[in-house]
PDB file of C-alpha atoms and ligand atoms in Angstrom:
ATOM      1  CA  MET A 262       8.846 -76.269  38.121  1.00  0.00           C
ATOM      2  CA  THR A 263      12.496 -75.165  37.978  1.00  0.00           C
ATOM      3  CA  ALA A 264      14.356 -75.410  34.528  1.00  0.00           C
ATOM      4  CA  ALA A 265      18.026 -74.878  34.303  1.00  0.00           C
ATOM      5  CA  ILE A 266      19.553 -73.462  31.591  1.00  0.00           C
ATOM      6  CA  VAL A 267      23.416 -75.249  31.465  1.00  0.00           C
ATOM      7  CA  GLY A 268      25.235 -72.693  28.343  1.00  0.00           C
ATOM      8  CA  CYS A 269      28.367 -74.824  27.461  1.00  0.00           C
ATOM      9  CA  PRO A 270      30.229 -72.660  24.809  1.00  0.00           C
ATOM     10  CA  PHE A 271      32.417 -75.206  23.464  1.00  0.00           C
ATOM     11  CA  SER A 272      33.426 -76.607  20.281  1.00  0.00           C
ATOM     12  CA  GLY A 273      36.238 -79.184  20.658  1.00  0.00           C
ATOM     13  CA  GLY A 274      34.333 -81.766  19.509  1.00  0.00           C
ATOM     14  CA  GLN A 275      34.574 -80.871  16.102  1.00  0.00           C
ATOM     15  CA  PRO A 276      36.488 -78.674  14.024  1.00  0.00           C
ATOM     16  CA  ARG A 277      34.967 -75.573  13.087  1.00  0.00           C
ATOM     17  CA  VAL A 278      34.998 -71.997  14.862  1.00  0.00           C
ATOM     18  CA  GLY A 279      31.646 -70.432  16.136  1.00  0.00           C
ATOM     19  CA  VAL A 280      29.908 -73.306  17.651  1.00  0.00           C
ATOM     20  CA  ASP A 281      30.821 -72.560  21.011  1.00  0.00           C
ATOM     21  CA  GLN A 282      28.810 -69.484  20.570  1.00  0.00           C
ATOM     22  CA  GLY A 283      25.434 -71.135  19.898  1.00  0.00           C
ATOM     23  CA  PRO A 284      24.313 -70.963  23.991  1.00  0.00           C
ATOM     24  CA  VAL A 285      25.604 -67.196  24.029  1.00  0.00           C
ATOM     25  CA  HIS A 286      23.423 -66.025  20.840  1.00  0.00           C
ATOM     26  CA  MET A 287      20.154 -68.570  22.327  1.00  0.00           C
ATOM     27  CA  VAL A 288      20.897 -66.526  25.636  1.00  0.00           C
ATOM     28  CA  GLU A 289      21.642 -63.305  23.515  1.00  0.00           C
ATOM     29  CA  ALA A 290      17.691 -64.165  21.567  1.00  0.00           C
ATOM     30  CA  GLY A 291      16.118 -64.177  25.102  1.00  0.00           C
ATOM     31  CA  ILE A 292      15.469 -68.517  25.756  1.00  0.00           C
ATOM     32  CA  VAL A 293      15.245 -67.131  29.686  1.00  0.00           C
ATOM     33  CA  ASP A 294      12.257 -64.618  29.515  1.00  0.00           C
ATOM     34  CA  GLN A 295      10.579 -66.901  26.914  1.00  0.00           C
ATOM     35  CA  LEU A 296      11.081 -69.617  29.198  1.00  0.00           C
ATOM     36  CA  THR A 297       9.708 -67.694  32.594  1.00  0.00           C
ATOM     37  CA  ALA A 298       6.733 -66.845  30.349  1.00  0.00           C
ATOM     38  CA  LEU A 299       6.073 -70.373  29.736  1.00  0.00           C
ATOM     39  CA  GLY A 300       5.118 -70.456  33.436  1.00  0.00           C
ATOM     40  CA  TRP A 301       9.209 -71.620  34.068  1.00  0.00           C
ATOM     41  CA  LYS A 302      11.363 -70.982  37.193  1.00  0.00           C
ATOM     42  CA  VAL A 303      14.552 -70.616  35.121  1.00  0.00           C
ATOM     43  CA  LYS A 304      17.643 -70.968  36.406  1.00  0.00           C
ATOM     44  CA  PHE A 305      20.540 -69.621  34.602  1.00  0.00           C
ATOM     45  CA  ASP A 306      23.684 -69.010  36.544  1.00  0.00           C
ATOM     46  CA  GLY A 307      25.957 -67.637  33.107  1.00  0.00           C
ATOM     47  CA  HIS A 308      27.679 -69.894  30.979  1.00  0.00           C
ATOM     48  CA  HIS A 309      29.588 -72.367  31.799  1.00  0.00           C
ATOM     49  CA  GLN A 310      33.303 -71.672  31.070  1.00  0.00           C
ATOM     50  CA  PHE A 311      35.615 -74.143  29.792  1.00  0.00           C
ATOM     51  CA  GLU A 312      38.949 -71.452  29.734  1.00  0.00           C
ATOM     52  CA  GLU A 313      41.010 -73.335  32.155  1.00  0.00           C
ATOM     53  CA  VAL A 314      40.674 -76.344  30.477  1.00  0.00           C
ATOM     54  CA  ASN A 315      41.905 -75.353  27.183  1.00  0.00           C
ATOM     55  CA  ALA A 316      45.332 -74.442  29.166  1.00  0.00           C
ATOM     56  CA  ILE A 317      46.649 -78.284  28.615  1.00  0.00           C
ATOM     57  CA  THR A 318      48.578 -79.544  26.589  1.00  0.00           C
ATOM     58  CA  ASP A 319      46.383 -82.072  23.937  1.00  0.00           C
ATOM     59  CA  PRO A 320      48.170 -83.989  21.389  1.00  0.00           C
ATOM     60  CA  PRO A 321      45.336 -86.767  19.394  1.00  0.00           C
ATOM     61  CA  ILE A 322      44.970 -89.853  20.951  1.00  0.00           C
ATOM     62  CA  GLY A 323      45.067 -92.467  18.186  1.00  0.00           C
ATOM     63  CA  LYS A 324      42.719 -90.297  15.534  1.00  0.00           C
ATOM     64  CA  LEU A 325      40.975 -88.274  18.480  1.00  0.00           C
ATOM     65  CA  LYS A 326      41.215 -84.917  18.305  1.00  0.00           C
ATOM     66  CA  ASN A 327      41.424 -82.651  21.621  1.00  0.00           C
ATOM     67  CA  PRO A 328      40.788 -85.886  23.869  1.00  0.00           C
ATOM     68  CA  ARG A 329      41.659 -84.640  27.049  1.00  0.00           C
ATOM     69  CA  LEU A 330      39.870 -81.274  26.891  1.00  0.00           C
ATOM     70  CA  VAL A 331      36.620 -82.640  25.743  1.00  0.00           C
ATOM     71  CA  SER A 332      37.268 -85.376  28.519  1.00  0.00           C
ATOM     72  CA  ALA A 333      37.582 -82.886  31.013  1.00  0.00           C
ATOM     73  CA  VAL A 334      34.880 -80.870  29.361  1.00  0.00           C
ATOM     74  CA  THR A 335      32.147 -83.197  29.460  1.00  0.00           C
ATOM     75  CA  LYS A 336      32.937 -84.919  32.755  1.00  0.00           C
ATOM     76  CA  ALA A 337      32.629 -81.530  34.299  1.00  0.00           C
ATOM     77  CA  VAL A 338      29.171 -80.780  32.714  1.00  0.00           C
ATOM     78  CA  ALA A 339      28.220 -85.057  33.712  1.00  0.00           C
ATOM     79  CA  ASN A 340      28.405 -83.324  37.134  1.00  0.00           C
ATOM     80  CA  VAL A 341      26.434 -80.024  36.066  1.00  0.00           C
ATOM     81  CA  VAL A 342      23.756 -81.754  34.575  1.00  0.00           C
ATOM     82  CA  GLY A 343      23.205 -84.216  37.470  1.00  0.00           C
ATOM     83  CA  GLY A 344      23.074 -82.262  39.985  1.00  0.00           C
ATOM     84  CA  HIS A 345      20.956 -79.984  38.543  1.00  0.00           C
ATOM     85  CA  ALA A 346      18.725 -83.011  37.903  1.00  0.00           C
ATOM     86  CA  LYS A 347      19.307 -85.072  41.326  1.00  0.00           C
ATOM     87  CA  MET A 348      17.994 -81.054  42.757  1.00  0.00           C
ATOM     88  CA  GLY A 349      14.463 -81.898  40.722  1.00  0.00           C
ATOM     89  CA  GLU A 350      14.998 -79.127  37.635  1.00  0.00           C
ATOM     90  CA  LEU A 351      15.229 -79.763  33.672  1.00  0.00           C
ATOM     91  CA  PRO A 352      18.466 -79.133  32.865  1.00  0.00           C
ATOM     92  CA  VAL A 353      17.829 -77.191  29.595  1.00  0.00           C
ATOM     93  CA  THR A 354      21.957 -77.682  28.132  1.00  0.00           C
ATOM     94  CA  LEU A 355      22.575 -75.416  25.463  1.00  0.00           C
ATOM     95  CA  GLY A 356      25.693 -76.480  22.699  1.00  0.00           C
ATOM     96  CA  GLY A 357      27.856 -76.330  21.304  1.00  0.00           C
ATOM     97  CA  ASP A 358      29.187 -79.532  19.821  1.00  0.00           C
ATOM     98  CA  HIS A 359      27.588 -83.023  20.306  1.00  0.00           C
ATOM     99  CA  SER A 360      30.361 -84.440  21.941  1.00  0.00           C
ATOM    100  CA  LEU A 361      28.850 -82.532  25.037  1.00  0.00           C
ATOM    101  CA  ALA A 362      25.834 -85.497  25.192  1.00  0.00           C
ATOM    102  CA  MET A 363      28.380 -87.486  26.513  1.00  0.00           C
ATOM    103  CA  GLY A 364      28.552 -85.434  29.776  1.00  0.00           C
ATOM    104  CA  THR A 365      25.027 -84.655  29.437  1.00  0.00           C
ATOM    105  CA  ILE A 366      23.041 -87.770  29.806  1.00  0.00           C
ATOM    106  CA  SER A 367      25.982 -89.271  31.907  1.00  0.00           C
ATOM    107  CA  GLY A 368      24.912 -86.687  34.263  1.00  0.00           C
ATOM    108  CA  THR A 369      20.929 -87.945  33.952  1.00  0.00           C
ATOM    109  CA  LEU A 370      21.720 -91.081  34.345  1.00  0.00           C
ATOM    110  CA  ASP A 371      23.342 -90.627  37.583  1.00  0.00           C
ATOM    111  CA  ALA A 372      20.385 -89.303  38.617  1.00  0.00           C
ATOM    112  CA  HIS A 373      17.785 -90.952  36.439  1.00  0.00           C
ATOM    113  CA  PRO A 374      19.689 -94.501  36.189  1.00  0.00           C
ATOM    114  CA  ASP A 375      16.224 -95.758  33.977  1.00  0.00           C
ATOM    115  CA  ALA A 376      16.448 -92.532  31.979  1.00  0.00           C
ATOM    116  CA  CYS A 377      15.593 -93.120  28.489  1.00  0.00           C
ATOM    117  CA  VAL A 378      17.713 -91.294  25.114  1.00  0.00           C
ATOM    118  CA  ILE A 379      15.670 -89.928  22.391  1.00  0.00           C
ATOM    119  CA  TRP A 380      18.236 -88.846  19.817  1.00  0.00           C
ATOM    120  CA  ILE A 381      17.483 -86.226  16.851  1.00  0.00           C
ATOM    121  CA  ASP A 382      20.423 -86.181  14.943  1.00  0.00           C
ATOM    122  CA  ALA A 383      21.522 -86.714  10.974  1.00  0.00           C
ATOM    123  CA  HIS A 384      23.858 -88.526  12.276  1.00  0.00           C
ATOM    124  CA  ALA A 385      24.054 -91.742  14.482  1.00  0.00           C
ATOM    125  CA  ASP A 386      27.727 -90.188  16.852  1.00  0.00           C
ATOM    126  CA  ILE A 387      28.274 -93.657  17.243  1.00  0.00           C
ATOM    127  CA  ASN A 388      31.535 -93.886  15.546  1.00  0.00           C
ATOM    128  CA  THR A 389      34.588 -95.301  17.853  1.00  0.00           C
ATOM    129  CA  ALA A 390      38.037 -94.630  18.363  1.00  0.00           C
ATOM    130  CA  GLU A 391      38.286 -97.589  15.376  1.00  0.00           C
ATOM    131  CA  THR A 392      35.593 -96.195  13.318  1.00  0.00           C
ATOM    132  CA  THR A 393      35.907 -92.949  13.457  1.00  0.00           C
ATOM    133  CA  ASP A 394      37.286 -91.157   9.627  1.00  0.00           C
ATOM    134  CA  SER A 395      37.536 -87.721  11.315  1.00  0.00           C
ATOM    135  CA  GLY A 396      39.004 -88.107  14.525  1.00  0.00           C
ATOM    136  CA  ASN A 397      36.091 -85.194  15.830  1.00  0.00           C
ATOM    137  CA  ILE A 398      34.427 -86.412  18.970  1.00  0.00           C
ATOM    138  CA  HIS A 399      31.290 -84.766  18.330  1.00  0.00           C
ATOM    139  CA  GLY A 400      30.917 -87.961  15.307  1.00  0.00           C
ATOM    140  CA  MET A 401      31.038 -90.483  18.996  1.00  0.00           C
ATOM    141  CA  PRO A 402      29.648 -89.554  22.207  1.00  0.00           C
ATOM    142  CA  VAL A 403      26.860 -92.154  21.813  1.00  0.00           C
ATOM    143  CA  SER A 404      29.202 -95.068  21.523  1.00  0.00           C
ATOM    144  CA  PHE A 405      31.167 -94.254  25.042  1.00  0.00           C
ATOM    145  CA  LEU A 406      27.573 -93.667  26.698  1.00  0.00           C
ATOM    146  CA  LEU A 407      26.839 -97.405  25.247  1.00  0.00           C
ATOM    147  CA  GLY A 408      30.567 -98.883  26.551  1.00  0.00           C
ATOM    148  CA  LEU A 409      31.473 -99.676  22.903  1.00  0.00           C
ATOM    149  CA  GLY A 410      35.124 -99.715  21.344  1.00  0.00           C
ATOM    150  CA  SER A 411      37.988 -99.898  23.053  1.00  0.00           C
ATOM    151  CA  PRO A 412      38.783 -98.203  26.070  1.00  0.00           C
ATOM    152  CA  ILE A 413      40.853 -95.107  26.710  1.00  0.00           C
ATOM    153  CA  PRO A 414      41.933 -94.133  29.714  1.00  0.00           C
ATOM    154  CA  GLU A 415      41.376 -90.422  29.302  1.00  0.00           C
ATOM    155  CA  PHE A 416      37.287 -91.184  28.731  1.00  0.00           C
ATOM    156  CA  SER A 417      37.367 -93.729  31.915  1.00  0.00           C
ATOM    157  CA  TRP A 418      35.162 -91.300  34.040  1.00  0.00           C
ATOM    158  CA  VAL A 419      32.384 -92.253  31.768  1.00  0.00           C
ATOM    159  CA  LYS A 420      30.425 -94.884  32.621  1.00  0.00           C
ATOM    160  CA  PRO A 421      28.505 -97.077  29.941  1.00  0.00           C
ATOM    161  CA  ALA A 422      25.252 -96.357  32.041  1.00  0.00           C
ATOM    162  CA  LEU A 423      23.039 -96.658  28.919  1.00  0.00           C
ATOM    163  CA  LYS A 424      21.631 -99.272  27.321  1.00  0.00           C
ATOM    164  CA  ALA A 425      21.108-100.193  23.860  1.00  0.00           C
ATOM    165  CA  GLU A 426      17.514-100.651  24.564  1.00  0.00           C
ATOM    166  CA  ARG A 427      17.340 -97.147  25.923  1.00  0.00           C
ATOM    167  CA  LEU A 428      18.157 -95.858  22.722  1.00  0.00           C
ATOM    168  CA  VAL A 429      16.081 -94.440  19.561  1.00  0.00           C
ATOM    169  CA  TYR A 430      17.089 -91.982  16.626  1.00  0.00           C
ATOM    170  CA  ILE A 431      15.085 -90.229  14.772  1.00  0.00           C
ATOM    171  CA  GLY A 432      16.424 -87.856  11.503  1.00  0.00           C
ATOM    172  CA  LEU A 433      19.086 -90.068  10.586  1.00  0.00           C
ATOM    173  CA  ARG A 434      20.292 -89.791   6.629  1.00  0.00           C
ATOM    174  CA  ASP A 435      24.495 -89.505   7.026  1.00  0.00           C
ATOM    175  CA  ILE A 436      25.757 -92.441   8.618  1.00  0.00           C
ATOM    176  CA  ASP A 437      29.210 -93.566   8.386  1.00  0.00           C
ATOM    177  CA  ALA A 438      29.661 -97.134   7.549  1.00  0.00           C
ATOM    178  CA  GLY A 439      31.115 -98.312  10.876  1.00  0.00           C
ATOM    179  CA  GLU A 440      28.351 -96.623  12.635  1.00  0.00           C
ATOM    180  CA  LYS A 441      25.963 -98.963  10.111  1.00  0.00           C
ATOM    181  CA  ARG A 442      27.740-101.553  11.458  1.00  0.00           C
ATOM    182  CA  ILE A 443      27.466-100.598  15.134  1.00  0.00           C
ATOM    183  CA  LEU A 444      23.793 -99.841  14.347  1.00  0.00           C
ATOM    184  CA  LYS A 445      22.975-103.559  13.307  1.00  0.00           C
ATOM    185  CA  GLU A 446      25.327-105.528  15.660  1.00  0.00           C
ATOM    186  CA  ASN A 447      23.926-103.455  18.808  1.00  0.00           C
ATOM    187  CA  ASN A 448      19.962-103.451  17.784  1.00  0.00           C
ATOM    188  CA  ILE A 449      19.514 -99.649  17.929  1.00  0.00           C
ATOM    189  CA  LYS A 450      16.067 -99.128  17.025  1.00  0.00           C
ATOM    190  CA  ALA A 451      16.477 -95.377  14.483  1.00  0.00           C
ATOM    191  CA  PHE A 452      13.903 -94.159  12.162  1.00  0.00           C
ATOM    192  CA  SER A 453      15.644 -92.571   9.479  1.00  0.00           C
ATOM    193  CA  MET A 454      14.146 -89.925   7.007  1.00  0.00           C
ATOM    194  CA  HIS A 455      13.074 -92.742   5.191  1.00  0.00           C
ATOM    195  CA  GLU A 456      10.772 -94.270   8.168  1.00  0.00           C
ATOM    196  CA  VAL A 457       9.835 -90.232   8.473  1.00  0.00           C
ATOM    197  CA  ASP A 458       8.519 -90.354   5.166  1.00  0.00           C
ATOM    198  CA  ARG A 459       6.731 -93.343   5.023  1.00  0.00           C
ATOM    199  CA  TYR A 460       5.337 -93.841   8.050  1.00  0.00           C
ATOM    200  CA  GLY A 461       4.641 -89.359   9.403  1.00  0.00           C
ATOM    201  CA  ILE A 462       6.748 -87.769  12.160  1.00  0.00           C
ATOM    202  CA  GLY A 463       3.406 -88.775  14.284  1.00  0.00           C
ATOM    203  CA  LYS A 464       3.771 -92.784  14.207  1.00  0.00           C
ATOM    204  CA  VAL A 465       7.232 -92.415  13.988  1.00  0.00           C
ATOM    205  CA  VAL A 466       7.445 -91.084  17.102  1.00  0.00           C
ATOM    206  CA  GLU A 467       4.626 -93.211  18.801  1.00  0.00           C
ATOM    207  CA  MET A 468       7.418 -95.827  17.587  1.00  0.00           C
ATOM    208  CA  ALA A 469       9.951 -94.215  18.981  1.00  0.00           C
ATOM    209  CA  LEU A 470       8.687 -94.071  22.315  1.00  0.00           C
ATOM    210  CA  ASP A 471       7.321 -98.062  21.761  1.00  0.00           C
ATOM    211  CA  HIS A 472      10.200 -99.060  22.209  1.00  0.00           C
ATOM    212  CA  VAL A 473      12.493 -96.984  24.386  1.00  0.00           C
ATOM    213  CA  ASN A 474       9.142 -96.066  27.229  1.00  0.00           C
ATOM    214  CA  PRO A 475       6.835 -99.158  26.431  1.00  0.00           C
ATOM    215  CA  LYS A 476       5.138 -97.992  29.496  1.00  0.00           C
ATOM    216  CA  ARG A 477       5.497 -94.955  29.624  1.00  0.00           C
ATOM    217  CA  ALA A 478       7.391 -95.119  33.057  1.00  0.00           C
ATOM    218  CA  SER A 479      10.568 -94.215  32.141  1.00  0.00           C
ATOM    219  CA  PRO A 480      12.387 -90.601  32.154  1.00  0.00           C
ATOM    220  CA  ILE A 481      12.668 -89.236  28.973  1.00  0.00           C
ATOM    221  CA  HIS A 482      16.344 -87.508  27.821  1.00  0.00           C
ATOM    222  CA  LEU A 483      15.681 -85.807  24.386  1.00  0.00           C
ATOM    223  CA  SER A 484      18.873 -84.335  22.418  1.00  0.00           C
ATOM    224  CA  PHE A 485      18.312 -82.489  19.307  1.00  0.00           C
ATOM    225  CA  ASP A 486      20.847 -81.734  17.345  1.00  0.00           C
ATOM    226  CA  VAL A 487      19.978 -78.864  14.714  1.00  0.00           C
ATOM    227  CA  ASP A 488      21.254 -80.931  12.037  1.00  0.00           C
ATOM    228  CA  ALA A 489      18.473 -82.826  11.843  1.00  0.00           C
ATOM    229  CA  LEU A 490      16.384 -80.244  10.999  1.00  0.00           C
ATOM    230  CA  ASP A 491      16.592 -79.224   7.297  1.00  0.00           C
ATOM    231  CA  PRO A 492      19.459 -76.447   6.169  1.00  0.00           C
ATOM    232  CA  SER A 493      16.532 -74.697   4.977  1.00  0.00           C
ATOM    233  CA  VAL A 494      15.231 -74.209   8.312  1.00  0.00           C
ATOM    234  CA  ALA A 495      18.517 -74.424  10.583  1.00  0.00           C
ATOM    235  CA  PRO A 496      21.139 -73.337   7.929  1.00  0.00           C
ATOM    236  CA  SER A 497      23.928 -72.452  10.837  1.00  0.00           C
ATOM    237  CA  THR A 498      25.680 -75.721  11.877  1.00  0.00           C
ATOM    238  CA  GLY A 499      28.631 -77.466  10.737  1.00  0.00           C
ATOM    239  CA  THR A 500      27.645 -80.837   9.353  1.00  0.00           C
ATOM    240  CA  PRO A 501      24.344 -79.550   7.253  1.00  0.00           C
ATOM    241  CA  VAL A 502      22.885 -82.742   5.514  1.00  0.00           C
ATOM    242  CA  ARG A 503      19.934 -82.699   2.654  1.00  0.00           C
ATOM    243  CA  GLY A 504      16.665 -84.073   3.122  1.00  0.00           C
ATOM    244  CA  GLY A 505      15.838 -83.240   6.858  1.00  0.00           C
ATOM    245  CA  LEU A 506      12.925 -82.762   8.847  1.00  0.00           C
ATOM    246  CA  THR A 507      11.027 -79.872   8.540  1.00  0.00           C
ATOM    247  CA  PHE A 508      10.199 -77.155  10.665  1.00  0.00           C
ATOM    248  CA  ARG A 509       6.868 -78.602  11.662  1.00  0.00           C
ATOM    249  CA  GLU A 510       8.535 -82.377  12.174  1.00  0.00           C
ATOM    250  CA  GLY A 511      11.699 -80.901  14.311  1.00  0.00           C
ATOM    251  CA  HIS A 512       8.863 -79.229  16.895  1.00  0.00           C
ATOM    252  CA  TYR A 513       6.245 -81.828  16.227  1.00  0.00           C
ATOM    253  CA  ILE A 514       8.961 -84.381  18.181  1.00  0.00           C
ATOM    254  CA  CYS A 515       9.268 -81.476  20.926  1.00  0.00           C
ATOM    255  CA  GLU A 516       5.430 -81.479  21.221  1.00  0.00           C
ATOM    256  CA  ALA A 517       4.822 -85.487  21.545  1.00  0.00           C
ATOM    257  CA  ILE A 518       7.628 -85.759  24.378  1.00  0.00           C
ATOM    258  CA  TRP A 519       6.096 -83.043  26.143  1.00  0.00           C
ATOM    259  CA  GLU A 520       3.238 -84.466  26.059  1.00  0.00           C
ATOM    260  CA  THR A 521       4.755 -87.557  27.604  1.00  0.00           C
ATOM    261  CA  GLY A 522       4.967 -85.514  30.601  1.00  0.00           C
ATOM    262  CA  LEU A 523       8.701 -87.675  30.898  1.00  0.00           C
ATOM    263  CA  LEU A 524      11.055 -85.491  29.483  1.00  0.00           C
ATOM    264  CA  VAL A 525      14.047 -84.506  32.476  1.00  0.00           C
ATOM    265  CA  ALA A 526      16.736 -83.612  30.536  1.00  0.00           C
ATOM    266  CA  LEU A 527      17.361 -81.908  26.988  1.00  0.00           C
ATOM    267  CA  ASP A 528      19.864 -80.407  25.096  1.00  0.00           C
ATOM    268  CA  LEU A 529      19.835 -78.466  22.030  1.00  0.00           C
ATOM    269  CA  MET A 530      22.982 -78.808  20.270  1.00  0.00           C
ATOM    270  CA  GLU A 531      25.082 -77.367  17.035  1.00  0.00           C
ATOM    271  CA  VAL A 532      23.978 -74.369  16.853  1.00  0.00           C
ATOM    272  CA  ASN A 533      27.337 -72.193  15.366  1.00  0.00           C
ATOM    273  CA  PRO A 534      25.987 -68.927  14.656  1.00  0.00           C
ATOM    274  CA  SER A 535      29.079 -68.134  12.616  1.00  0.00           C
ATOM    275  CA  LEU A 536      28.336 -69.731   9.204  1.00  0.00           C
ATOM    276  CA  ALA A 537      25.958 -68.582   6.999  1.00  0.00           C
ATOM    277  CA  ASP A 538      24.498 -64.824   6.599  1.00  0.00           C
ATOM    278  CA  ALA A 539      22.960 -62.680   9.638  1.00  0.00           C
ATOM    279  CA  ALA A 540      19.569 -63.323   8.040  1.00  0.00           C
ATOM    280  CA  SER A 541      20.350 -67.157   8.626  1.00  0.00           C
ATOM    281  CA  VAL A 542      22.344 -67.279  11.757  1.00  0.00           C
ATOM    282  CA  LYS A 543      18.995 -65.934  13.067  1.00  0.00           C
ATOM    283  CA  GLN A 544      16.699 -67.777  11.318  1.00  0.00           C
ATOM    284  CA  THR A 545      19.105 -70.749  13.252  1.00  0.00           C
ATOM    285  CA  VAL A 546      18.743 -69.810  16.779  1.00  0.00           C
ATOM    286  CA  THR A 547      15.244 -68.540  16.186  1.00  0.00           C
ATOM    287  CA  VAL A 548      14.583 -72.312  15.211  1.00  0.00           C
ATOM    288  CA  GLY A 549      16.372 -73.337  18.349  1.00  0.00           C
ATOM    289  CA  CYS A 550      15.142 -71.423  21.051  1.00  0.00           C
ATOM    290  CA  SER A 551      11.416 -72.101  19.194  1.00  0.00           C
ATOM    291  CA  LEU A 552      11.988 -75.592  19.867  1.00  0.00           C
ATOM    292  CA  VAL A 553      13.502 -75.449  23.301  1.00  0.00           C
ATOM    293  CA  ARG A 554      10.102 -73.547  24.057  1.00  0.00           C
ATOM    294  CA  SER A 555       7.995 -76.767  22.333  1.00  0.00           C
ATOM    295  CA  ALA A 556       9.626 -79.182  24.344  1.00  0.00           C
ATOM    296  CA  LEU A 557       9.115 -77.632  27.482  1.00  0.00           C
ATOM    297  CA  GLY A 558       5.723 -77.344  27.076  1.00  0.00           C
ATOM    298  CA  GLU A 559       4.616 -74.250  24.318  1.00  0.00           C
ATOM    299  CA  THR A 560       2.022 -75.197  22.036  1.00  0.00           C
ATOM    300  CA  LEU A 561      -0.255 -73.905  19.545  1.00  0.00           C
ATOM    301  CA  LEU A 562      -3.691 -73.991  20.879  1.00  0.00           C
TER     302      LEU A 562
HETATM  303  N1  LIG B 681      30.123 -89.190  11.333  1.00  0.00           N
HETATM  304  C1  LIG B 681      30.947 -87.891  11.295  1.00  0.00           C
HETATM  305  C2  LIG B 681      30.609 -86.531  11.629  1.00  0.00           C
HETATM  306  C3  LIG B 681      29.624 -86.551  12.538  1.00  0.00           C
HETATM  307  C4  LIG B 681      28.902 -85.318  12.955  1.00  0.00           C
HETATM  308  C5  LIG B 681      28.240 -85.280  14.655  1.00  0.00           C
HETATM  309  B1  LIG B 681      27.153 -84.554  14.782  1.00  0.00           B
HETATM  310  O1  LIG B 681      26.940 -84.165  15.997  1.00  0.00           O
HETATM  311  O2  LIG B 681      26.699 -83.240  14.061  1.00  0.00           O
HETATM  312  O3  LIG B 681      25.880 -85.122  14.438  1.00  0.00           O
HETATM  313  C6  LIG B 681      31.324 -87.928   9.868  1.00  0.00           C
HETATM  314  C7  LIG B 681      30.687 -87.355   9.008  1.00  0.00           C
HETATM  315  N2  LIG B 681      31.440 -88.215   7.064  1.00  0.00           N
HETATM  316  C8  LIG B 681      31.802 -86.959   7.242  1.00  0.00           C
HETATM  317  C9  LIG B 681      33.289 -87.127   5.667  1.00  0.00           C
HETATM  318  C10 LIG B 681      32.118 -87.266   4.675  1.00  0.00           C
HETATM  319  O4  LIG B 681      32.349 -87.047   3.466  1.00  0.00           O
HETATM  320  C11 LIG B 681      30.758 -88.313   4.808  1.00  0.00           C
HETATM  321  C12 LIG B 681      30.472 -87.850   6.559  1.00  0.00           C
HETATM  322  C13 LIG B 681      32.012 -87.787  12.208  1.00  0.00           C
HETATM  323  O5  LIG B 681      32.682 -86.944  11.869  1.00  0.00           O
HETATM  324  O6  LIG B 681      32.165 -88.542  12.550  1.00  0.00           O
HETATM  325 MN1  LIG B 682      24.556 -74.209  36.288  1.00  0.00          MN
HETATM  326 MN1  LIG B 683      24.476 -84.711  16.777  1.00  0.00          MN
HETATM  327 MN1  LIG B 684      24.093 -84.269  13.728  1.00  0.00          MN
END
């Protein structure tokens, strides 16, 4: 089995400096060797460079910031991820901000049209151009993938290839008013931290899989935003929210999804190695690498 590390040093979907260095720190922490030690054949052809894309002038479109940059980069990522998937490889995309998931999931759905998406996050990332308050596109990728909101010409390449019933969230606890409306209107299944507390992570993952993958027959794209974890576990991230997943809950999700044998793509997003002291940065990078290993088969026994 081949894992393709897709390093995406990209921060255009949000305003905080540093999240583009997330992939660099994870590779420097040894994720390639760690996956090789697990038995994976690992492809890493260097981090994807987006400088040439940075050059374009890119005034906001409505509230959306860096729209042309985000569109161009995520389109490139879609081609890269889709290409690896079509070669039967497992793309492991290291972010970089979560707007990248517009590209990774587009790529996965191109190769695996019947894939389902399990989105681990404190946030729903489902704002449309009409509902966003920040204009930061890392809060919007899911709306593009579902084809919600008014079409934006600069994003016309994004096909609404994701069906609402093929999407499930775990870890939600900071949802904007507009997003709450969108989740309800589209009957999107979401297990917030309340459900995690109430049922326990084991039952929540089982219910999430029962919802999007009842026969355990569809490929799974796991999109993991490290801010789903409690800030005490992953402090160095752009939009931390208290009351998150424990270290073990985060790892259980990855272990349980690996156990299905259905994982076809993984995103590990929003590690920003410039937002905390050295020890906290190291902790966050280390947790990110550990989650990737667990999603790719590392077990405790
Ligand atoms: N929903 C937020 C946060 C998105 C986070 C994206 B990520 O990939 O990290 O999941 C806005 C959050 N909002 C900002 C102002 C606060 O007062 C309330 C929360 C947005 O900017 O759309
Ligand atoms: Mn590549
Ligand atoms: Mn996110
Ligand atoms: Mn988030």
